[in-house]
Short mmCIF file of C-alpha atoms in Angstrom, two decimals:
data_model
loop_
_atom_site.label_atom_id
_atom_site.label_comp_id
_atom_site.label_asym_id
_atom_site.label_seq_id
_atom_site.Cartn_x
_atom_site.Cartn_y
_atom_site.Cartn_z
CA MET W 1 -12.51 21.66 -4.11
CA GLU W 2 -11.61 18.12 -2.79
CA LYS W 3 -10.80 18.21 0.77
CA ILE W 4 -7.78 15.77 0.27
CA GLY W 5 -5.01 16.85 -2.01
CA GLN W 6 -2.72 14.38 -3.75
CA TYR W 7 0.54 15.35 -5.48
CA GLU W 8 3.19 13.22 -7.34
CA TYR W 9 6.86 13.34 -6.94
CA ILE W 10 9.54 11.86 -9.18
CA THR W 11 13.07 11.79 -8.09
CA GLU W 12 15.81 11.80 -10.56
CA ALA W 13 18.68 9.30 -10.02
CA TYR W 14 21.20 12.11 -9.55
CA SER W 15 19.26 13.39 -6.43
CA LEU W 16 19.43 10.01 -4.64
CA ASP W 17 21.87 9.33 -1.85
CA PHE W 18 24.86 7.24 -2.24
CA CYS W 19 23.01 4.09 -1.59
CA GLY W 20 20.42 4.87 -4.21
CA ARG W 21 17.77 5.89 -1.68
CA LEU W 22 15.53 9.01 -1.68
CA LYS W 23 17.41 11.44 0.62
CA PHE W 24 15.64 12.00 3.84
CA PRO W 25 15.69 15.77 3.67
CA THR W 26 14.22 15.53 0.13
CA LEU W 27 11.25 13.49 1.26
CA PHE W 28 10.71 16.04 3.93
CA SER W 29 10.75 18.88 1.37
CA TYR W 30 8.07 16.87 -0.61
CA LEU W 31 5.88 16.79 2.46
CA LEU W 32 6.24 20.62 2.95
CA ASN W 33 5.64 21.02 -0.78
CA ALA W 34 2.44 19.02 -0.62
CA ALA W 35 1.21 20.86 2.43
CA THR W 36 1.96 24.28 0.79
CA LYS W 37 0.10 23.37 -2.43
CA HIS W 38 -2.92 21.82 -0.56
CA ALA W 39 -3.15 25.03 1.56
CA THR W 40 -2.61 27.41 -1.29
CA GLU W 41 -5.19 25.74 -3.56
CA ARG W 42 -7.70 26.07 -0.63
CA GLY W 43 -7.03 29.70 0.12
CA TYR W 44 -4.89 29.60 3.20
CA GLY W 45 -1.31 29.46 1.61
CA TYR W 46 1.61 31.63 2.75
CA LEU W 47 0.47 34.53 0.50
CA ASP W 48 -3.14 34.34 1.85
CA MET W 49 -1.74 34.33 5.40
CA MET W 50 0.43 37.29 4.72
CA LYS W 51 -2.54 39.44 4.05
CA HIS W 52 -3.36 39.08 7.73
CA GLN W 53 0.22 39.66 8.65
CA THR W 54 0.66 36.00 9.69
CA THR W 55 2.84 33.12 8.32
CA TRP W 56 2.83 29.33 8.87
CA VAL W 57 5.40 27.83 11.14
CA LEU W 58 5.96 24.11 11.51
CA SER W 59 5.85 22.95 15.13
CA HIS W 60 6.03 19.21 15.02
CA LEU W 61 6.37 16.47 12.54
CA SER W 62 6.29 12.75 12.88
CA LEU W 63 7.05 10.44 10.09
CA GLU W 64 6.85 6.63 9.77
CA LEU W 65 8.21 4.73 6.77
CA PHE W 66 7.30 1.16 5.91
CA GLN W 67 9.02 0.55 2.66
CA GLN W 68 12.03 2.90 2.59
CA GLU W 69 13.42 1.34 -0.51
CA ARG W 70 10.55 2.12 -2.78
CA LEU W 71 10.56 5.87 -2.15
CA SER W 72 13.14 6.33 -4.85
CA GLU W 73 10.29 5.36 -7.30
CA PRO W 74 7.64 7.98 -8.38
CA ILE W 75 5.48 8.46 -5.30
CA ALA W 76 2.26 10.30 -4.53
CA ILE W 77 1.62 12.28 -1.34
CA SER W 78 -1.89 12.78 -0.09
CA THR W 79 -2.45 15.32 2.60
CA TRP W 80 -5.47 16.58 4.59
CA VAL W 81 -6.52 18.58 7.64
CA GLU W 82 -7.09 16.27 10.65
CA ARG W 83 -8.05 18.88 13.30
CA VAL W 84 -8.00 22.54 14.11
CA GLU W 85 -7.43 23.98 17.60
CA ARG W 86 -7.15 27.56 18.63
CA ILE W 87 -3.39 27.87 18.07
CA PHE W 88 -2.53 24.61 16.34
CA THR W 89 -3.77 22.81 13.25
CA TYR W 90 -2.91 19.06 12.57
CA ARG W 91 -2.14 17.98 8.98
CA CYS W 92 -1.75 14.32 7.96
CA PHE W 93 0.14 12.74 5.08
CA GLU W 94 0.05 9.44 3.33
CA ILE W 95 2.83 8.47 1.04
CA THR W 96 2.00 5.78 -1.58
CA ALA W 97 3.55 4.15 -4.64
CA LEU W 98 1.72 4.81 -7.83
CA ASN W 99 0.01 1.41 -7.60
CA GLY W 100 -1.53 2.52 -4.25
CA ASP W 101 0.85 0.60 -1.80
CA VAL W 102 1.29 2.69 1.30
CA LEU W 103 4.95 3.37 1.81
CA GLY W 104 4.63 5.75 4.80
CA GLN W 105 2.59 8.10 6.85
CA ALA W 106 3.15 11.45 8.76
CA ARG W 107 1.36 13.93 11.06
CA SER W 108 2.42 17.52 11.36
CA VAL W 109 1.41 20.36 13.62
CA TRP W 110 1.35 24.04 12.48
CA ALA W 111 0.71 27.40 14.08
CA ALA W 112 0.14 30.72 12.35
CA ILE W 113 2.36 33.39 13.77
CA ASP W 114 2.09 37.07 13.59
CA VAL W 115 4.93 38.24 11.37
CA ASN W 116 5.85 41.14 13.67
CA SER W 117 5.21 39.97 17.20
CA ARG W 118 6.27 36.37 16.24
CA ARG W 119 3.53 35.29 18.68
CA PRO W 120 0.79 32.61 17.72
CA SER W 121 -2.30 33.97 16.06
CA SER W 122 -5.75 32.54 16.44
CA LEU W 123 -6.93 29.90 13.79
CA ALA W 124 -10.65 30.43 14.80
CA ASN W 125 -11.79 32.36 11.95
CA ILE W 126 -9.83 31.42 8.70
CA GLY W 127 -12.11 28.73 7.55
CA LEU W 128 -9.75 25.72 8.01
CA GLU W 129 -12.48 23.63 9.66
CA ASP W 130 -14.26 23.48 6.31
CA PHE W 131 -11.40 21.12 5.08
CA ILE W 132 -11.25 18.75 7.97
CA VAL W 133 -11.44 15.08 6.84
CA ASP W 134 -12.41 12.20 8.91
CA LYS W 135 -9.77 9.90 7.32
CA PRO W 136 -7.79 7.90 9.80
CA CYS W 137 -4.21 8.99 10.48
CA LYS W 138 -2.54 6.20 12.27
CA VAL W 139 0.80 7.92 13.09
CA LYS W 140 1.66 7.28 16.79
CA PRO W 141 1.07 10.40 19.03
CA PHE W 142 4.18 12.69 19.54
CA SER W 143 6.73 11.65 22.13
CA LYS W 144 7.70 13.98 24.91
CA LEU W 145 10.95 14.91 23.25
CA LYS W 146 11.60 17.59 25.72
CA HIS W 147 12.64 15.25 28.50
CA ALA W 148 15.86 13.77 27.12
CA GLU W 149 19.01 14.80 28.94
CA ILE W 150 21.54 14.55 26.26
CA GLU W 151 23.02 18.04 26.65
CA LEU W 152 24.58 16.89 29.90
CA ASN W 153 26.55 14.03 28.31
CA ASN W 154 28.00 15.11 25.15
CA ASN W 155 30.43 17.49 23.48
CA PRO W 156 28.41 19.48 20.91
CA ILE W 157 29.16 19.85 17.19
CA ASN W 158 29.13 23.59 16.28
CA TYR W 159 27.18 25.08 13.42
CA THR W 160 26.88 28.63 12.25
CA ILE W 161 23.78 29.60 10.12
CA LYS W 162 24.78 30.95 6.73
CA TYR W 163 22.93 32.50 3.63
CA SER W 164 22.11 29.13 2.15
CA ASP W 165 20.40 27.98 5.21
CA LEU W 166 17.80 30.69 5.31
CA ASP W 167 14.28 30.46 4.33
CA ILE W 168 11.92 33.37 3.27
CA ASN W 169 11.63 34.45 6.94
CA LYS W 170 15.46 34.74 7.29
CA HIS W 171 15.52 31.78 9.50
CA LEU W 172 17.17 28.35 9.31
CA ASN W 173 14.91 26.39 6.91
CA SER W 174 13.16 23.33 7.99
CA MET W 175 15.15 20.95 5.76
CA LYS W 176 18.51 22.27 6.99
CA TYR W 177 17.60 21.36 10.53
CA ILE W 178 17.35 17.78 9.38
CA GLU W 179 20.57 17.88 7.28
CA ALA W 180 22.50 19.13 10.32
CA MET W 181 21.01 16.38 12.54
CA LEU W 182 21.70 13.61 10.13
CA ASP W 183 25.31 14.80 9.67
CA LEU W 184 25.82 13.96 13.31
CA PHE W 185 26.04 10.27 12.23
CA ASP W 186 28.88 8.40 10.66
CA LEU W 187 28.50 7.42 7.04
CA GLU W 188 28.61 3.76 8.14
CA MET W 189 25.16 4.33 9.87
CA PHE W 190 23.71 5.20 6.53
CA GLU W 191 25.54 2.35 4.74
CA ASN W 192 23.96 -0.27 7.13
CA TYR W 193 20.61 1.28 8.24
CA ASN W 194 17.51 2.89 6.89
CA ILE W 195 15.63 5.59 8.69
CA ILE W 196 12.20 4.23 9.35
CA GLY W 197 10.91 6.79 11.95
CA PHE W 198 11.66 10.53 12.31
CA GLU W 199 10.01 12.81 14.86
CA ILE W 200 10.94 16.51 15.08
CA ALA W 201 9.78 19.37 17.17
CA TYR W 202 10.71 22.91 16.56
CA PHE W 203 10.82 25.10 19.77
CA ALA W 204 12.52 28.45 18.83
CA GLU W 205 13.48 30.13 15.59
CA ALA W 206 17.12 29.91 14.52
CA LYS W 207 18.41 33.12 12.93
CA HIS W 208 21.17 34.02 10.57
CA GLY W 209 24.55 34.22 12.15
CA MET W 210 23.53 32.29 15.15
CA ASP W 211 25.97 29.84 16.66
CA LEU W 212 24.28 26.49 17.20
CA GLN W 213 25.38 23.38 19.19
CA LEU W 214 24.25 19.97 18.01
CA PHE W 215 24.04 16.85 20.34
CA LYS W 216 23.16 13.26 19.65
CA GLN W 217 22.37 10.49 22.20
CA LYS W 218 21.54 6.82 21.70
CA ILE W 219 18.43 6.06 23.71
CA SER W 220 17.80 2.42 22.70
CA ASN W 221 19.20 -0.11 20.25
CA ASN W 222 18.12 1.70 17.08
CA GLU W 223 16.88 4.98 18.44
CA TYR W 224 18.64 8.23 18.78
CA ILE W 225 17.76 11.72 20.09
CA THR W 226 19.31 14.70 18.38
CA SER W 227 19.00 18.33 19.48
CA ILE W 228 19.95 21.84 18.44
CA PHE W 229 20.70 24.47 21.07
CA ASN W 230 21.54 28.16 20.86
CA ASN W 231 23.40 28.32 24.17
CA ASN W 232 20.85 27.47 26.81
CA VAL W 233 17.85 27.85 24.37
CA MET W 234 16.54 24.53 22.88
CA ILE W 235 15.85 25.29 19.23
CA SER W 236 14.84 21.87 17.93
CA ARG W 237 14.80 18.25 18.99
CA ALA W 238 14.32 15.00 16.98
CA LYS W 239 14.09 11.13 17.60
CA ILE W 240 15.30 9.13 14.71
CA THR W 241 14.62 5.56 14.44
CA PHE W 242 16.83 3.25 12.33
CA GLU W 243 16.38 -0.24 10.92
CA LYS W 244 19.36 -2.52 10.02
CA ILE W 245 19.56 -3.39 6.34
CA PHE W 246 19.92 -7.14 5.69
CA MET T 1 10.82 12.31 -29.87
CA GLU T 2 11.29 16.16 -30.14
CA LYS T 3 14.88 17.21 -29.92
CA ILE T 4 14.18 20.02 -27.61
CA GLY T 5 12.63 19.10 -24.17
CA GLN T 6 10.75 21.77 -22.12
CA TYR T 7 9.82 21.36 -18.49
CA GLU T 8 7.96 23.62 -16.02
CA TYR T 9 9.03 24.48 -12.60
CA ILE T 10 6.93 26.09 -9.85
CA THR T 11 8.55 27.44 -6.76
CA GLU T 12 6.45 27.52 -3.54
CA ALA T 13 6.82 30.57 -1.46
CA TYR T 14 8.51 28.89 1.47
CA SER T 15 11.45 27.82 -0.78
CA LEU T 16 12.29 31.35 -1.79
CA ASP T 17 15.22 33.28 -0.21
CA PHE T 18 14.66 35.95 2.49
CA CYS T 19 14.28 38.58 -0.27
CA GLY T 20 11.55 36.56 -2.01
CA ARG T 21 13.89 35.41 -4.82
CA LEU T 22 14.35 32.02 -6.33
CA LYS T 23 17.43 30.60 -4.47
CA PHE T 24 20.20 30.34 -6.83
CA PRO T 25 21.01 26.60 -5.94
CA THR T 26 17.42 25.83 -6.56
CA LEU T 27 17.54 27.27 -10.01
CA PHE T 28 20.76 25.40 -10.67
CA SER T 29 18.93 22.15 -9.51
CA TYR T 30 16.12 22.93 -11.92
CA LEU T 31 18.58 23.03 -14.75
CA LEU T 32 20.15 19.65 -13.68
CA ASN T 33 16.56 18.17 -13.45
CA ALA T 34 15.72 19.38 -16.95
CA ALA T 35 18.97 17.98 -18.42
CA THR T 36 18.39 14.69 -16.61
CA LYS T 37 14.82 14.43 -17.93
CA HIS T 38 15.83 15.31 -21.37
CA ALA T 39 18.59 12.71 -21.51
CA THR T 40 16.44 10.06 -19.85
CA GLU T 41 13.51 10.47 -22.23
CA ARG T 42 15.99 10.23 -25.19
CA GLY T 43 17.72 6.90 -23.88
CA TYR T 44 20.92 8.34 -22.41
CA GLY T 45 20.04 9.04 -18.79
CA TYR T 46 22.00 7.96 -15.76
CA LEU T 47 20.51 4.52 -15.74
CA ASP T 48 21.12 3.97 -19.49
CA MET T 49 24.76 5.08 -19.01
CA MET T 50 25.26 2.82 -16.02
CA LYS T 51 24.67 -0.15 -18.40
CA HIS T 52 27.89 0.85 -19.99
CA GLN T 53 29.60 1.28 -16.54
CA THR T 54 29.63 5.07 -17.24
CA THR T 55 28.19 8.15 -15.51
CA TRP T 56 27.56 11.73 -16.43
CA VAL T 57 29.59 14.33 -14.71
CA LEU T 58 29.21 18.11 -15.22
CA SER T 59 32.34 19.88 -16.20
CA HIS T 60 31.23 23.45 -16.80
CA LEU T 61 28.11 25.53 -16.45
CA SER T 62 27.65 29.13 -17.60
CA LEU T 63 24.45 30.89 -16.68
CA GLU T 64 23.26 34.40 -17.62
CA LEU T 65 20.10 35.94 -16.03
CA PHE T 66 18.11 38.83 -17.58
CA GLN T 67 15.18 39.18 -15.23
CA GLN T 68 16.18 37.70 -11.94
CA GLU T 69 13.09 38.89 -10.11
CA ARG T 70 10.68 36.96 -12.34
CA LEU T 71 12.35 33.60 -11.67
CA SER T 72 10.09 33.11 -8.55
CA GLU T 73 7.14 32.89 -10.94
CA PRO T 74 6.33 29.61 -12.68
CA ILE T 75 9.06 29.11 -15.28
CA ALA T 76 9.84 26.75 -18.17
CA ILE T 77 13.31 25.52 -19.03
CA SER T 78 14.01 24.30 -22.54
CA THR T 79 17.10 22.28 -23.08
CA TRP T 80 18.89 20.72 -26.03
CA VAL T 81 22.12 19.21 -27.26
CA GLU T 82 24.31 21.86 -29.03
CA ARG T 83 27.47 19.84 -29.89
CA VAL T 84 29.02 16.55 -29.32
CA GLU T 85 32.83 16.07 -29.20
CA ARG T 86 34.88 12.92 -28.49
CA ILE T 87 34.95 13.62 -24.76
CA PHE T 88 32.58 16.36 -24.15
CA THR T 89 29.00 17.26 -24.98
CA TYR T 90 27.59 20.78 -24.88
CA ARG T 91 24.02 21.33 -23.64
CA CYS T 92 22.18 24.56 -23.81
CA PHE T 93 19.22 25.95 -21.80
CA GLU T 94 16.69 28.75 -22.14
CA ILE T 95 14.64 29.86 -19.13
CA THR T 96 11.29 31.45 -19.96
CA ALA T 97 8.33 32.86 -18.18
CA LEU T 98 5.20 31.08 -19.11
CA ASN T 99 4.25 33.93 -21.53
CA GLY T 100 7.48 33.23 -23.40
CA ASP T 101 9.66 36.15 -22.12
CA VAL T 102 13.26 34.93 -21.99
CA LEU T 103 14.62 35.28 -18.39
CA GLY T 104 17.91 33.54 -18.73
CA GLN T 105 20.15 31.22 -20.73
CA ALA T 106 22.86 28.71 -19.95
CA ARG T 107 25.54 26.40 -21.44
CA SER T 108 26.73 23.35 -19.86
CA VAL T 109 29.51 20.88 -20.73
CA TRP T 110 29.33 17.21 -19.72
CA ALA T 111 31.61 14.15 -19.81
CA ALA T 112 30.72 10.56 -19.49
CA ILE T 113 33.25 8.95 -17.06
CA ASP T 114 33.91 5.23 -16.54
CA VAL T 115 32.59 4.50 -13.07
CA ASN T 116 35.59 2.31 -12.17
CA SER T 117 38.54 4.11 -13.58
CA ARG T 118 36.86 7.57 -13.11
CA ARG T 119 38.46 8.51 -16.64
CA PRO T 120 36.45 9.97 -19.48
CA SER T 121 34.76 7.55 -21.75
CA SER T 122 34.29 8.23 -25.50
CA LEU T 123 30.90 9.80 -26.62
CA ALA T 124 31.38 8.61 -30.21
CA ASN T 125 28.88 5.73 -30.35
CA ILE T 126 25.93 6.46 -28.07
CA GLY T 127 23.84 8.28 -30.57
CA LEU T 128 23.82 11.80 -28.92
CA GLU T 129 24.33 13.38 -32.36
CA ASP T 130 20.84 12.47 -33.37
CA PHE T 131 19.60 15.09 -30.95
CA ILE T 132 21.80 18.04 -31.96
CA VAL T 133 19.67 21.08 -32.63
CA ASP T 134 20.76 24.07 -34.61
CA LYS T 135 19.19 26.54 -32.21
CA PRO T 136 21.37 29.49 -31.28
CA CYS T 137 22.66 29.51 -27.73
CA LYS T 138 24.04 32.97 -27.06
CA VAL T 139 25.74 32.34 -23.77
CA LYS T 140 29.21 33.91 -23.75
CA PRO T 141 32.09 31.36 -24.21
CA PHE T 142 33.54 30.03 -20.87
CA SER T 143 36.17 32.35 -19.19
CA LYS T 144 39.57 30.92 -18.40
CA LEU T 145 38.79 30.46 -14.69
CA LYS T 146 41.98 28.57 -14.05
CA HIS T 147 44.05 31.62 -14.15
CA ALA T 148 43.05 33.65 -11.17
CA GLU T 149 45.46 33.88 -8.17
CA ILE T 150 43.20 34.19 -5.34
CA GLU T 151 44.61 31.47 -3.29
CA LEU T 152 47.77 33.52 -2.68
CA ASN T 153 45.86 36.47 -1.14
CA ASN T 154 43.36 35.07 1.18
CA ASN T 155 42.78 33.10 4.26
CA PRO T 156 40.51 30.25 3.43
CA ILE T 157 37.08 29.13 4.98
CA ASN T 158 37.31 25.49 5.81
CA TYR T 159 34.52 23.03 5.04
CA THR T 160 34.31 19.28 5.77
CA ILE T 161 32.11 17.23 3.34
CA LYS T 162 29.29 15.48 5.29
CA TYR T 163 26.47 12.91 4.59
CA SER T 164 23.96 15.57 3.40
CA ASP T 165 26.51 16.77 0.94
CA LEU T 166 26.88 13.61 -0.98
CA ASP T 167 25.32 12.57 -4.30
CA ILE T 168 24.66 9.14 -5.58
CA ASN T 169 28.40 8.80 -6.52
CA LYS T 170 29.51 9.60 -2.81
CA HIS T 171 30.88 12.89 -3.89
CA LEU T 172 29.97 16.46 -3.04
CA ASN T 173 26.73 17.18 -5.06
CA SER T 174 26.76 19.99 -7.56
CA MET T 175 24.39 22.16 -5.77
CA LYS T 176 26.34 22.03 -2.47
CA TYR T 177 29.45 23.49 -4.25
CA ILE T 178 27.31 26.49 -5.14
CA GLU T 179 25.88 26.86 -1.62
CA ALA T 180 29.21 26.75 -0.18
CA MET T 181 30.60 29.42 -2.51
CA LEU T 182 27.71 31.73 -1.98
CA ASP T 183 28.04 31.38 1.80
CA LEU T 184 31.39 33.14 1.38
CA PHE T 185 29.51 36.52 1.00
CA ASP T 186 27.97 38.59 3.71
CA LEU T 187 24.17 38.69 3.90
CA GLU T 188 24.30 42.34 2.98
CA MET T 189 25.52 41.19 -0.42
CA PHE T 190 22.37 39.41 -1.12
CA GLU T 191 20.18 42.13 0.28
CA ASN T 192 21.75 44.66 -2.08
CA TYR T 193 22.63 42.65 -5.16
CA ASN T 194 21.04 40.17 -7.50
CA ILE T 195 23.22 37.57 -9.07
CA ILE T 196 23.10 38.02 -12.94
CA GLY T 197 25.91 35.75 -14.12
CA PHE T 198 27.33 32.52 -12.72
CA GLU T 199 30.09 30.42 -14.27
CA ILE T 200 31.47 27.25 -12.64
CA ALA T 201 34.12 24.80 -13.57
CA TYR T 202 34.48 21.40 -11.89
CA PHE T 203 38.01 20.20 -11.92
CA ALA T 204 38.16 17.26 -9.51
CA GLU T 205 35.79 15.13 -7.48
CA ALA T 206 35.27 16.02 -3.90
CA LYS T 207 34.74 13.04 -1.67
CA HIS T 208 33.27 12.33 1.77
CA GLY T 209 35.32 13.50 4.72
CA MET T 210 37.58 15.70 2.54
CA ASP T 211 38.65 18.93 4.09
CA LEU T 212 38.06 21.74 1.68
CA GLN T 213 39.46 25.33 1.68
CA LEU T 214 37.21 27.94 0.13
CA PHE T 215 38.52 31.28 -1.18
CA LYS T 216 36.94 34.45 -2.75
CA GLN T 217 38.43 37.40 -4.49
CA LYS T 218 36.84 40.59 -6.01
CA ILE T 219 38.16 40.91 -9.57
CA SER T 220 36.09 43.96 -10.68
CA ASN T 221 33.37 46.12 -9.37
CA ASN T 222 30.57 43.43 -9.37
CA GLU T 223 32.56 40.31 -10.22
CA TYR T 224 34.03 37.80 -7.80
CA ILE T 225 36.05 34.57 -8.23
CA THR T 226 35.42 31.80 -5.73
CA SER T 227 37.27 28.63 -5.58
CA ILE T 228 37.47 25.38 -3.67
CA PHE T 229 40.62 23.46 -2.90
CA ASN T 230 41.55 20.32 -1.25
CA ASN T 231 45.05 21.15 -0.05
CA ASN T 232 46.91 21.87 -3.48
CA VAL T 233 44.30 20.33 -5.61
CA MET T 234 41.80 22.67 -7.22
CA ILE T 235 38.35 21.10 -7.06
CA SER T 236 36.17 23.81 -8.49
CA ARG T 237 36.18 27.49 -9.41
CA ALA T 238 33.25 29.96 -10.21
CA LYS T 239 33.04 33.49 -11.43
CA ILE T 240 29.90 35.26 -9.91
CA THR T 241 28.53 38.47 -11.36
CA PHE T 242 26.32 40.72 -9.23
CA GLU T 243 24.02 43.63 -10.07
CA LYS T 244 22.94 46.23 -7.60
CA ILE T 245 19.32 46.39 -6.87
CA PHE T 246 17.82 49.83 -7.11
#
């Protein structure tokens, strides 16, 4: 079995956003899909993990896009294991056009948690190391997203988790976090800017019926921090980088 | 070119609902994807229609499921043109397991509207008739969903259309209607029942920023009507049929 997996994604016109772009949550779902296929084909997919009463949870993901406008074409996503630690494993992605042009890259960090205790489980003996590839992954290291102070300065938008938001673990699914964060921006933002960077950290699990508070803060000209709280518990935080469309 | 198109869909475990079932809005997106691929391959996809300043809009869809629990396996969706009228065209679907077992069937009704006037455009001269197939489509005829009276009896749930809800036409995308309707039910409903029938009619376009009111009414033991209004304008209505899980 090849260590690097590559998968193609074709987006039909009706799934594009109102500017004809690939929707950002859809691109995110393609990355998760590629990660899942890669893991499943190599014997450590969700069903394999379930045999040991564990499940994968995404801890961080950082994505950089170079040619946003070409993501609506058919694309290929390559993914590979970069590193394995005791609790975390690092998975990289490269997004290319079918002619090989690199359109974007990403790094993700995953933990395997025990389905009952919800505590991290050791990754020492599941054979992940066999798939490590020494292919460079140039995504910038994760920012310290924990240290923004946006909660102090803003009135939150409230959000209640509903049936359609749930994943197989009965928690808010990772795509819905992103939709909720993007919905904090006005439509004019999406008309005038492309997203070229997105970094998200998941801190705690968001469950059905939970009332969430969403915050947004501008930290530099084209950069925003968004965060999701459940009262005093930080659930997730993201840094979104925009680029003006000329 | 074959008149009937068939496409395969594989659902990764992480996309299933919390009972391990294929999410209903995901199945719906597979049907739309199959319809789009079938039309595009035969020269009347969204981009072809756009050359004539028209776009496809879904008017009705009626879906019947026989083996809900097997939809999480890899499935194939066949689709074909059943009938073409001046304004509407009828498209049928058959959902099968990879061994050929029929798991469900659906009929949809589409109109091509002028992108500027938003009025229906004639389907007379676009060559759709060449693809009509005389394959039986056993889905029951559409109910008269217009005649329920639920608005009188209920307090609505409010919903505001956001960026993530929009399709390429800047309207609420068809999947999001369904998510919003399903979210009217308690989680216990999905724990104890499967959806075996779903019929939806789209009456008016729902735009960004619009405030919607959602209603639900039980009409028989396992049947519900849900509807979406914008003040006094009916946007969409559905009939959902559940079956108790034993």
